[in-house]
XYZ file of C-alpha atoms in Angstrom:
708
model
C -47.524 -90.948 -4.458
C -44.376 -90.948 -2.243
C -42.209 -92.579 -4.943
C -43.182 -89.897 -7.444
C -41.847 -87.222 -5.076
C -38.450 -88.905 -4.449
C -35.189 -88.029 -6.211
C -32.202 -90.309 -7.065
C -28.788 -89.759 -5.471
C -25.468 -91.425 -6.362
C -22.678 -91.965 -3.836
C -19.221 -93.426 -4.573
C -17.557 -95.968 -2.290
C -16.090 -94.177 0.737
C -18.483 -91.262 0.471
C -20.926 -90.289 3.218
C -24.633 -90.316 2.504
C -25.257 -88.640 5.853
C -22.881 -87.379 8.562
C -23.348 -87.613 12.308
C -24.159 -84.198 13.806
C -25.307 -82.632 10.532
C -28.754 -81.116 10.364
C -31.019 -83.764 8.859
C -33.359 -82.887 6.022
C -33.575 -86.039 3.860
C -34.855 -89.592 4.142
C -33.049 -92.332 2.124
C -34.006 -95.661 0.559
C -30.996 -97.647 -0.711
C -31.703 -99.125 -4.163
C -28.282 -100.708 -4.764
C -24.899 -100.954 -3.078
C -23.891 -101.267 0.576
C -23.143 -98.858 3.418
C -21.904 -98.895 7.009
C -23.436 -97.195 10.061
C -20.903 -95.382 12.245
C -21.495 -93.721 15.624
C -18.551 -91.654 16.880
C -16.390 -93.372 14.260
C -17.284 -96.909 15.403
C -19.075 -99.252 12.979
C -22.341 -100.365 14.597
C -24.206 -101.846 11.624
C -24.684 -101.889 7.879
C -27.299 -101.284 5.184
C -28.013 -103.179 1.966
C -30.441 -102.774 -0.969
C -33.953 -101.988 0.266
C -32.757 -100.498 3.550
C -34.048 -97.100 4.600
C -32.547 -94.560 6.985
C -32.766 -90.914 7.987
C -36.472 -91.140 8.877
C -35.933 -89.073 12.042
C -35.103 -86.134 9.783
C -38.561 -86.402 8.264
C -40.374 -86.483 11.576
C -38.274 -84.248 13.776
C -35.863 -82.090 11.718
C -33.053 -83.030 14.112
C -29.294 -83.645 13.965
C -28.087 -86.924 12.464
C -27.464 -89.551 15.148
C -25.003 -91.534 13.002
C -22.894 -91.460 9.836
C -23.881 -93.673 6.889
C -20.815 -94.323 4.671
C -20.938 -96.140 1.329
C -18.724 -99.245 1.198
C -19.513 -99.713 -2.515
C -20.932 -97.420 -5.158
C -24.538 -96.758 -4.125
C -27.772 -95.545 -5.663
C -30.323 -94.170 -3.223
C -33.678 -92.418 -3.453
C -34.291 -89.410 -1.224
C -37.174 -87.331 0.012
C -36.780 -83.942 1.711
C -38.434 -82.813 4.922
C -40.561 -80.169 3.218
C -41.900 -82.652 0.654
C -42.580 -85.237 3.348
C -44.494 -82.788 5.533
C -46.523 -81.640 2.528
C -47.458 -85.268 1.885
C -48.368 -85.773 5.541
C -50.458 -82.612 5.565
C -52.217 -83.534 2.325
C -52.959 -87.029 3.613
C -54.141 -85.814 7.015
C -56.229 -83.046 5.480
C -57.840 -85.563 3.142
C -58.660 -87.829 6.083
C -60.265 -84.962 8.004
C -62.325 -83.917 4.973
C -63.394 -87.522 4.326
C -64.455 -88.068 7.925
C -66.363 -84.789 7.992
C -68.117 -85.713 4.743
C -69.083 -89.075 6.260
C -70.558 -87.362 9.302
C -72.481 -84.781 7.295
C -74.444 -87.596 5.654
C -75.718 -88.780 9.039
C -79.255 -87.388 9.206
C -79.163 -86.987 12.970
C -75.951 -84.916 12.774
C -76.882 -82.640 9.857
C -77.826 -79.697 12.131
C -74.306 -79.632 13.625
C -71.942 -76.779 12.754
C -68.650 -77.250 10.866
C -66.701 -76.858 14.099
C -68.846 -79.441 15.875
C -68.517 -81.916 13.004
C -64.731 -81.457 12.995
C -64.594 -82.126 16.734
C -66.436 -85.403 16.253
C -64.243 -86.329 13.276
C -61.140 -85.868 15.449
C -62.591 -88.119 18.136
C -63.511 -91.052 15.872
C -61.538 -94.176 16.727
C -60.690 -96.934 14.215
C -61.843 -100.440 15.057
C -61.708 -103.658 12.998
C -64.111 -106.596 13.228
C -63.354 -110.100 11.994
C -65.593 -112.081 9.664
C -69.028 -112.863 11.138
C -68.330 -110.824 14.268
C -71.402 -109.219 15.828
C -70.744 -105.477 15.955
C -74.187 -104.833 17.429
C -76.563 -107.368 18.976
C -80.289 -106.807 19.034
C -81.629 -106.193 22.541
C -78.281 -105.141 24.025
C -77.872 -101.658 25.484
C -76.156 -99.505 22.865
C -73.823 -96.566 23.375
C -71.634 -96.534 20.230
C -72.089 -95.117 16.740
C -70.210 -96.615 13.741
C -69.088 -95.426 10.299
C -67.953 -98.093 7.811
C -64.581 -97.356 6.191
C -64.097 -100.688 4.439
C -66.041 -103.936 4.187
C -69.684 -104.994 4.359
C -72.025 -105.119 7.347
C -75.109 -107.356 7.256
C -78.109 -106.139 9.255
C -80.654 -108.648 10.553
C -83.619 -108.636 12.924
C -85.465 -111.258 14.954
C -88.628 -112.445 13.265
C -90.582 -111.832 16.483
C -90.136 -111.423 20.214
C -90.410 -115.193 20.629
C -88.674 -116.217 17.396
C -85.016 -115.143 17.439
C -84.358 -116.500 13.958
C -82.613 -113.675 12.109
C -84.343 -112.191 9.087
C -82.127 -110.178 6.694
C -82.818 -106.433 6.532
C -80.104 -104.807 4.398
C -76.372 -104.670 3.705
C -74.217 -101.623 4.443
C -70.906 -100.702 2.797
C -68.150 -98.053 2.926
C -69.548 -94.621 3.801
C -72.655 -96.070 5.458
C -73.318 -95.777 9.183
C -75.344 -97.437 11.923
C -76.030 -97.137 15.653
C -76.392 -93.344 15.541
C -79.391 -93.267 17.901
C -77.055 -94.466 20.660
C -75.642 -90.921 20.753
C -79.032 -89.671 21.911
C -80.978 -92.484 23.569
C -80.210 -95.181 26.107
C -82.277 -97.876 24.429
C -81.730 -101.516 23.433
C -80.421 -102.082 19.912
C -83.205 -102.657 17.398
C -81.201 -104.962 15.080
C -78.067 -107.060 14.681
C -75.111 -105.734 12.669
C -72.621 -108.397 11.566
C -69.261 -108.150 9.764
C -69.565 -110.041 6.495
C -67.032 -111.435 4.028
C -63.788 -110.571 5.777
C -62.502 -107.871 8.124
C -64.655 -104.752 8.416
C -62.939 -101.474 9.295
C -65.083 -98.916 11.108
C -64.736 -95.565 12.818
C -66.529 -95.420 16.153
C -67.643 -92.908 18.757
C -69.381 -93.696 22.027
C -71.968 -91.563 23.795
C -69.744 -90.622 26.758
C -67.098 -89.145 24.458
C -69.742 -87.312 22.451
C -71.052 -85.823 25.710
C -67.525 -84.768 26.717
C -66.988 -83.049 23.371
C -70.331 -81.336 22.815
C -72.742 -82.252 25.607
C -75.994 -84.221 25.231
C -77.018 -84.346 21.563
C -80.514 -83.037 22.304
C -79.005 -79.940 23.946
C -76.570 -79.450 21.062
C -79.336 -79.617 18.468
C -81.529 -77.259 20.483
C -78.631 -74.832 20.964
C -77.880 -74.849 17.240
C -81.554 -74.174 16.508
C -81.455 -71.156 18.821
C -78.328 -69.849 17.106
C -79.868 -70.201 13.641
C -82.928 -68.218 14.712
C -80.836 -65.508 16.385
C -78.735 -65.159 13.228
C -81.920 -64.488 11.249
C -82.935 -61.532 13.480
C -81.934 -58.403 11.483
C -81.001 -56.397 14.585
C -78.625 -59.159 15.717
C -76.817 -59.846 12.434
C -73.805 -57.798 13.549
C -73.096 -59.946 16.596
C -70.131 -62.305 16.463
C -70.653 -66.060 16.848
C -69.324 -65.885 20.414
C -71.748 -63.085 21.273
C -74.656 -64.978 19.736
C -73.695 -68.048 21.769
C -73.809 -65.944 24.940
C -77.256 -64.661 23.993
C -78.478 -68.191 23.210
C -77.312 -69.385 26.641
C -79.216 -66.517 28.315
C -82.586 -67.421 26.773
C -85.198 -68.548 29.315
C -88.331 -70.643 28.723
C -91.791 -69.149 29.309
C -95.111 -70.921 28.663
C -98.513 -69.453 27.757
C -102.026 -70.944 27.667
C -104.632 -70.406 24.979
C -105.741 -66.763 24.915
C -102.884 -65.436 27.049
C -101.447 -62.093 25.931
C -97.725 -62.565 25.413
C -97.363 -58.827 24.813
C -99.962 -56.039 24.826
C -100.102 -53.093 22.486
C -99.002 -49.863 24.203
C -97.085 -51.506 27.049
C -93.373 -50.782 27.397
C -91.394 -53.673 25.955
C -88.301 -55.167 27.565
C -88.446 -58.735 26.195
C -87.635 -60.481 22.935
C -89.402 -63.784 22.133
C -88.685 -66.865 20.001
C -91.504 -69.378 19.557
C -90.248 -72.813 20.574
C -93.592 -74.585 20.285
C -97.117 -73.559 19.281
C -98.661 -70.621 17.408
C -99.520 -66.982 18.180
C -101.677 -64.404 16.442
C -100.659 -60.777 16.126
C -103.454 -58.199 16.364
C -103.781 -54.428 16.224
C -106.209 -52.650 18.573
C -108.104 -49.837 16.845
C -108.029 -46.480 18.624
C -111.396 -45.495 20.063
C -113.329 -48.721 19.338
C -110.861 -51.103 20.962
C -111.573 -53.604 18.209
C -108.725 -56.018 17.468
C -107.767 -56.810 13.885
C -105.635 -59.876 13.196
C -102.500 -59.047 11.204
C -100.677 -62.388 10.915
C -99.858 -65.645 12.673
C -96.449 -66.845 13.788
C -95.311 -70.404 14.512
C -92.359 -72.453 15.705
C -89.042 -70.773 14.924
C -90.580 -67.319 14.398
C -89.681 -64.394 16.656
C -91.124 -61.055 17.747
C -90.435 -58.135 20.084
C -86.808 -57.707 18.999
C -86.968 -53.893 19.123
C -87.307 -54.185 22.894
C -83.574 -55.006 22.936
C -82.831 -51.651 21.349
C -85.203 -49.047 22.781
C -87.684 -48.254 25.534
C -90.804 -47.838 23.436
C -94.445 -49.009 23.607
C -95.356 -52.270 21.890
C -96.913 -51.691 18.463
C -99.257 -54.699 18.515
C -100.718 -57.514 20.600
C -99.390 -61.067 20.484
C -101.846 -63.709 21.738
C -101.318 -67.442 22.297
C -103.355 -69.809 20.102
C -103.432 -72.886 22.296
C -100.392 -73.872 24.335
C -97.287 -71.826 23.424
C -93.711 -72.309 24.578
C -91.322 -69.353 24.067
C -87.639 -68.643 24.546
C -87.328 -65.218 26.149
C -84.485 -62.712 26.419
C -84.657 -59.693 28.740
C -83.017 -56.458 27.604
C -81.280 -56.221 30.986
C -79.698 -59.653 30.494
C -78.598 -58.705 26.976
C -77.011 -55.480 28.251
C -75.206 -57.285 31.067
C -73.768 -59.783 28.602
C -72.804 -57.562 25.692
C -73.661 -53.960 26.550
C -76.358 -51.827 24.913
C -77.293 -52.932 21.394
C -76.872 -49.351 20.146
C -73.171 -49.554 21.053
C -72.798 -52.796 19.111
C -74.343 -51.217 16.030
C -71.988 -48.227 16.436
C -69.111 -50.699 16.707
C -69.978 -52.112 13.302
C -69.801 -48.662 11.735
C -66.311 -48.202 13.185
C -65.370 -51.698 12.074
C -66.008 -50.912 8.422
C -63.628 -47.964 8.752
C -60.760 -50.175 9.918
C -59.267 -52.560 7.340
C -57.404 -54.703 9.870
C -60.444 -55.407 11.993
C -62.654 -55.921 8.943
C -60.306 -58.552 7.550
C -60.153 -60.435 10.827
C -63.746 -59.952 11.912
C -62.450 -58.898 15.324
C -63.698 -56.275 17.716
C -62.005 -52.901 17.102
C -60.894 -50.928 20.104
C -60.805 -47.286 21.091
C -57.112 -47.517 21.933
C -56.319 -47.899 18.222
C -57.819 -44.495 17.461
C -55.190 -42.433 19.277
C -53.459 -39.498 17.697
C -50.828 -40.836 15.281
C -47.167 -40.606 16.262
C -44.836 -39.637 13.426
C -41.739 -41.799 13.025
C -39.515 -38.728 12.776
C -40.747 -37.605 16.213
C -39.225 -40.684 17.859
C -35.751 -40.432 19.399
C -33.701 -43.636 19.683
C -32.352 -44.117 23.218
C -31.062 -47.689 23.423
C -31.347 -51.320 22.350
C -33.687 -53.804 24.016
C -33.124 -56.849 21.822
C -32.434 -58.265 18.382
C -33.902 -61.070 16.306
C -34.044 -62.735 12.901
C -35.415 -59.764 11.001
C -34.101 -56.790 12.973
C -34.067 -55.235 16.433
C -36.136 -53.704 19.224
C -35.159 -50.241 20.434
C -36.159 -48.014 23.325
C -37.505 -44.766 21.850
C -38.925 -41.519 23.214
C -41.606 -39.325 21.690
C -39.917 -35.937 21.599
C -43.160 -33.948 21.845
C -44.600 -35.664 24.930
C -41.618 -37.408 26.507
C -43.468 -40.742 26.446
C -41.270 -43.809 25.960
C -42.056 -46.842 23.798
C -40.493 -49.923 22.248
C -39.885 -49.799 18.489
C -39.573 -53.132 16.698
C -37.789 -52.752 13.347
C -37.872 -55.562 10.768
C -35.875 -55.540 7.543
C -37.940 -56.080 4.407
C -35.043 -57.801 2.644
C -34.881 -60.485 5.353
C -38.668 -60.845 5.526
C -39.015 -61.269 1.755
C -36.086 -63.706 1.600
C -37.772 -66.004 4.131
C -41.273 -65.424 2.669
C -42.615 -64.170 5.997
C -44.455 -61.059 4.778
C -47.903 -62.611 5.278
C -47.033 -63.676 8.827
C -45.782 -60.193 9.696
C -48.929 -58.572 8.291
C -51.024 -61.130 10.149
C -49.223 -60.327 13.413
C -49.882 -56.626 12.919
C -53.580 -57.137 12.193
C -54.117 -59.406 15.190
C -52.293 -57.104 17.609
C -54.153 -54.049 16.308
C -57.430 -55.858 16.988
C -56.465 -56.881 20.531
C -57.518 -54.932 23.600
C -56.618 -56.936 26.694
C -54.723 -55.938 29.842
C -52.350 -58.903 29.472
C -51.642 -58.627 25.729
C -48.989 -56.301 24.303
C -50.423 -52.918 23.278
C -49.525 -52.093 19.667
C -49.641 -48.302 19.267
C -49.084 -47.904 15.528
C -47.005 -49.187 12.602
C -44.712 -47.683 9.968
C -43.823 -48.824 6.470
C -40.554 -47.383 5.096
C -38.583 -48.309 1.986
C -36.362 -50.827 3.787
C -38.193 -51.664 7.019
C -41.486 -52.447 8.708
C -41.755 -50.969 12.194
C -44.138 -51.568 15.103
C -44.428 -49.084 17.971
C -45.578 -50.787 21.176
C -45.886 -50.064 24.857
C -42.629 -50.383 26.792
C -42.274 -53.327 29.183
C -39.139 -52.964 31.289
C -39.214 -56.048 33.533
C -37.649 -58.429 31.022
C -38.684 -61.932 29.955
C -40.419 -64.250 32.421
C -37.906 -66.876 31.220
C -35.081 -65.030 32.965
C -36.917 -65.183 36.316
C -37.431 -68.938 35.965
C -33.822 -69.656 34.986
C -31.180 -66.905 34.944
C -32.393 -64.823 37.889
C -33.336 -67.780 40.087
C -29.960 -67.480 41.834
C -30.788 -63.924 42.929
C -34.003 -65.188 44.598
C -36.053 -62.329 43.198
C -38.989 -64.741 43.093
C -38.844 -67.611 45.640
C -38.216 -71.080 44.178
C -39.026 -74.480 45.683
C -36.841 -77.575 46.032
C -38.404 -78.879 42.796
C -36.688 -76.000 40.981
C -39.720 -73.920 40.059
C -41.905 -71.231 41.569
C -44.146 -71.614 44.591
C -47.725 -72.650 43.777
C -49.301 -69.199 44.259
C -46.710 -67.674 41.910
C -47.298 -70.358 39.281
C -51.057 -69.791 39.559
C -50.582 -66.065 38.997
C -48.496 -66.458 35.834
C -50.335 -69.562 34.607
C -53.698 -67.897 35.203
C -52.556 -64.824 33.279
C -51.823 -66.993 30.257
C -55.217 -68.714 30.603
C -56.937 -65.310 30.389
C -54.888 -64.398 27.300
C -55.747 -67.670 25.560
C -59.418 -67.333 26.511
C -59.463 -63.890 24.890
C -57.597 -64.940 21.738
C -59.640 -68.110 21.251
C -62.867 -66.104 21.520
C -61.533 -64.215 18.514
C -60.791 -67.558 16.786
C -57.045 -66.906 17.038
C -54.577 -69.680 17.883
C -51.415 -68.222 19.466
C -49.110 -71.186 18.667
C -45.936 -69.942 20.362
C -46.492 -69.983 24.105
C -43.221 -69.987 26.076
C -41.798 -67.826 28.896
C -39.592 -65.946 26.408
C -42.787 -64.514 24.882
C -44.107 -63.225 28.204
C -42.626 -59.907 29.316
C -42.904 -58.634 32.871
C -44.324 -55.113 33.036
C -43.359 -52.472 35.560
C -46.439 -53.357 37.659
C -45.374 -57.021 37.944
C -48.013 -58.360 35.565
C -46.983 -60.246 32.430
C -47.938 -59.395 28.871
C -48.071 -61.768 25.924
C -45.906 -60.607 23.011
C -44.701 -61.893 19.610
C -47.721 -62.903 17.541
C -45.674 -64.006 14.523
C -47.126 -67.531 14.589
C -50.665 -66.530 15.603
C -53.325 -67.571 13.127
C -57.054 -67.332 12.805
C -58.585 -70.844 12.855
C -60.896 -71.695 11.158
C -59.855 -69.712 8.085
C -60.841 -69.387 4.458
C -58.670 -71.033 1.801
C -60.147 -70.314 -1.578
C -63.839 -71.026 -1.269
C -63.350 -73.610 1.488
C -63.496 -73.065 5.238
C -60.458 -74.805 6.752
C -60.921 -75.974 10.339
C -57.271 -77.003 10.759
C -53.842 -75.628 9.919
C -50.959 -77.861 8.790
C -48.114 -75.369 9.272
C -45.289 -76.572 11.524
C -44.521 -73.715 13.906
C -43.642 -73.058 17.522
C -40.853 -74.099 19.892
C -39.934 -77.823 20.279
C -40.464 -78.071 24.051
C -44.062 -76.883 23.720
C -45.215 -78.573 20.490
C -48.321 -80.742 20.673
C -48.173 -84.219 19.069
C -50.513 -83.243 16.235
C -48.110 -80.418 15.289
C -45.079 -82.708 15.250
C -46.899 -85.349 13.214
C -48.440 -82.871 10.725
C -51.920 -84.211 11.425
C -53.495 -80.781 11.362
C -54.127 -78.612 14.399
C -56.429 -75.963 15.808
C -56.515 -73.768 18.923
C -56.122 -76.804 21.191
C -52.330 -76.758 20.593
C -52.298 -73.748 22.928
C -53.728 -75.863 25.752
C -50.949 -78.430 25.288
C -48.394 -75.623 25.485
C -50.198 -74.311 28.581
C -49.724 -77.711 30.240
C -45.991 -77.598 29.442
C -45.805 -74.017 30.737
C -47.548 -74.698 34.075
C -45.265 -77.725 34.599
C -42.264 -75.509 33.836
C -43.420 -72.844 36.297
C -43.617 -75.437 39.085
C -40.550 -77.565 38.266
C -38.131 -75.193 36.546
C -37.956 -77.249 33.342
C -40.324 -78.369 30.613
C -41.905 -81.846 30.970
C -40.200 -83.462 27.965
C -36.897 -81.597 28.001
C -33.934 -83.315 26.352
C -30.754 -82.037 24.638
C -31.804 -84.056 21.581
C -34.730 -82.504 19.762
C -35.905 -85.844 18.402
C -36.238 -87.164 21.948
C -38.395 -84.192 22.965
C -40.813 -85.020 20.164
C -40.789 -88.750 20.906
C -41.606 -88.094 24.559
C -44.386 -85.667 23.686
C -45.963 -88.113 21.242
C -45.820 -90.831 23.928
C -46.642 -88.575 26.855
C -48.645 -91.391 28.432
C -45.304 -93.185 28.956
C -42.859 -90.337 29.491
C -44.765 -87.697 31.478
C -43.593 -87.871 35.095
C -43.790 -85.601 38.127
C -41.230 -85.034 40.892
C -41.955 -85.941 44.506
C -43.937 -83.159 46.143
C -45.758 -82.081 42.990
C -49.262 -80.937 43.968
C -51.959 -83.502 43.071
C -54.399 -80.939 41.703
C -51.626 -79.380 39.618
C -50.720 -82.841 38.314
C -54.340 -83.511 37.362
C -54.513 -80.198 35.494
C -51.223 -80.763 33.647
C -52.128 -84.350 32.697
C -55.463 -83.240 31.269
C -53.825 -80.405 29.319
C -51.194 -82.831 27.993
C -53.778 -85.267 26.650
C -52.285 -86.548 23.348
C -55.650 -86.519 21.554
C -56.613 -82.873 20.933
C -60.288 -83.848 20.812
C -60.208 -84.791 24.507
C -57.707 -82.206 25.744
C -58.834 -79.978 28.610
C -59.991 -76.636 27.225
C -61.220 -78.268 24.026
C -64.188 -80.120 25.517
C -67.838 -79.117 25.780
C -67.217 -76.534 28.533
C -64.246 -75.007 26.722
C -61.826 -72.928 28.765
C -64.289 -72.961 31.687
C -62.933 -76.422 32.563
C -59.568 -74.763 33.235
C -60.964 -71.708 35.028
C -62.944 -73.993 37.353
C -60.233 -76.608 37.895
C -59.529 -77.393 41.578
C -55.915 -76.175 41.290
C -57.405 -72.704 40.952
C -60.748 -72.955 42.775
C -59.489 -74.719 45.930
C -57.150 -71.804 46.525
C -59.828 -69.095 46.140
C -58.200 -67.827 42.978
C -60.099 -64.719 41.845
C -60.115 -64.417 38.057
C -61.767 -60.978 38.112
C -59.044 -59.631 40.393
C -56.381 -60.972 38.042
C -58.050 -59.475 34.968
C -58.595 -56.102 36.680
C -55.050 -56.134 38.102
C -56.259 -56.080 41.701
C -54.233 -59.178 42.590
C -50.835 -58.578 44.174
C -48.151 -59.845 41.740
C -45.428 -62.162 43.076
C -42.748 -59.644 42.147
C -42.507 -56.069 40.907
C -39.294 -55.474 38.952
C -36.999 -52.784 40.270
C -37.153 -50.068 37.607
C -35.441 -46.782 38.461
C -37.010 -44.727 35.667
C -38.919 -44.974 32.391
C -35.667 -45.578 30.496
C -34.176 -48.254 32.780
C -33.104 -51.188 30.567
C -31.203 -53.073 33.275
C -33.491 -56.107 32.933
C -32.363 -56.621 29.331
C -29.029 -57.934 28.073
C -26.597 -55.339 26.730
C -26.711 -55.370 22.922
C -24.605 -53.313 20.531
C -26.608 -51.079 18.233
C -24.503 -51.882 15.184
C -27.149 -53.628 13.080
C -26.853 -52.633 9.426
C -30.167 -52.217 7.644
C -30.066 -54.216 4.404
C -31.472 -52.174 1.498
C -34.649 -53.629 0.005
C -34.883 -53.531 -3.791
C -37.882 -55.798 -4.329
C -41.513 -54.853 -5.000
C -43.101 -52.746 -2.262
C -46.456 -54.315 -3.120
C -45.476 -57.305 -0.952
C -45.916 -55.121 2.121
C -49.142 -53.322 1.262
C -51.527 -53.167 4.188
C -48.828 -52.750 6.821
């Protein structure tokens, strides 16, 4: 497959196949001829037929570390970075799909959701057994589940408790599995499983790792059952998956004996019931006679009383236990505390259908997006705040009200040339759907002939990056001897990012570009997350298939998780890796794997177990948090385990210091620093930039930018 994607290249004697310092994009295999390796003009080695070089370009897109000069006429075969990454992504995607397919055939795991299956697939570890090796021994305590990738496993069993002669049971091959009950029960193995006829390659998962990922299997299966029932309740079909999960967690167990009235006709209803075990009969009491007529019977998995979540009204019938009955119960008060009145949720859905951006994303629309529109011609340009790849950001004033905003202008010609129109539209849709005190407020957007424009709130404090690095010498925010902020300051800014990620991940959005340059300090001293150009909804639909991972390489080198660098596919957990890098940076004044050579940054990140180090004086709780966030395996990274982001919110680095998350969210916490801003048009915290950007005319099809 790789050979088919390679191209031939000829090089005459004396010519350079690659040059030291050039940007590397190709990998080479020398078919014929000879070449020398030169570093700073000094020969340090040579290559002959069959040699390969330039592989760092494929992995890291970095500068060439040496020159390779042909000493004779050479023929080489090359592969570009883009092609290589496509191959990696295709291979990795195929492996994920294959593992998920394996797991879906395991009867015990069939009730798991796609996301849960993908989590397990990521955590599977390869293991090889030699010929005749006992993978499982009868009678031993078991805690590991196995999937066979290659080879044959012979299963045997003792003939009796006193006769340990092994009787053959069956043979298992690729795609088969065994030991799955170990994920649920702590019981002795019921049979022997032996590698037969050569090495046997398996994928394995032990019970402790399964618990860390999802919790006890019994609880997972029960939770999934609750979710399936809740999704079948017509009044609850408009709830998001996150909201349904909250409701499922709030269900309480209530038991009834034979003949007990679960609900009585005419009484005011405040509870909704799901039958977990047993059977009930529903009856109607006739007016006047009091005679009860049976209407129907309900059993396990059925529900009743759902209108009690919506209105204060009398029950329309009796529900009576037939024998012992076990119910899951939800109080209207608990529902309202979690999600608000159900009527408001139903109203939300009506508004949602009226908003294309929210409908596409399936995200909660917000009242702030329904403000009176601001016409572009009513905006007066006052000054420049910044410039970027596609355009500039200007300070503007609404001439009718005097309100000031930031106006981000992006040239269509540049966007189309770099094929970024989908990313820009995606950024707009995500920001329009966001309503969070620590996320940039997008007011409205404009679509002109040559530009796309986004009007946002104005944040005058500048980038957090400048306070870590450039402004450190002015001591605006106190720094420690390690070079970073004091712990309480780092907790404030780090905690703010945690709240942003918690919010975005609840909406199934991966941010994918966390760095202090993308955090602006507002006039009140709080930070706001900006620049959602790399943000992506994960999982996402691709054709008719639900994709649980993205294979796009994006982000900033110092914050890239190993799975991003290696094109193994990634999900929202890359944000937790970046969070670990960010918290380290806040405390130390540099990123954990910093290096002037990009390739070295990636190497250190991939081998973080070897290269992650902490300066003397680094807080132990902070170190524990950072290490757990910088776990190379995304499956076991803090924030991505069974408790989700709660593991971060409840980490000792925060809890031991009485960190109040509600105060941070509600902006009741005193910020470490409030920027000195003289007036609403004070741009002193931004670098001076000339407003001489020429807008490139766009002559392509306007259809590319529909929906903006």
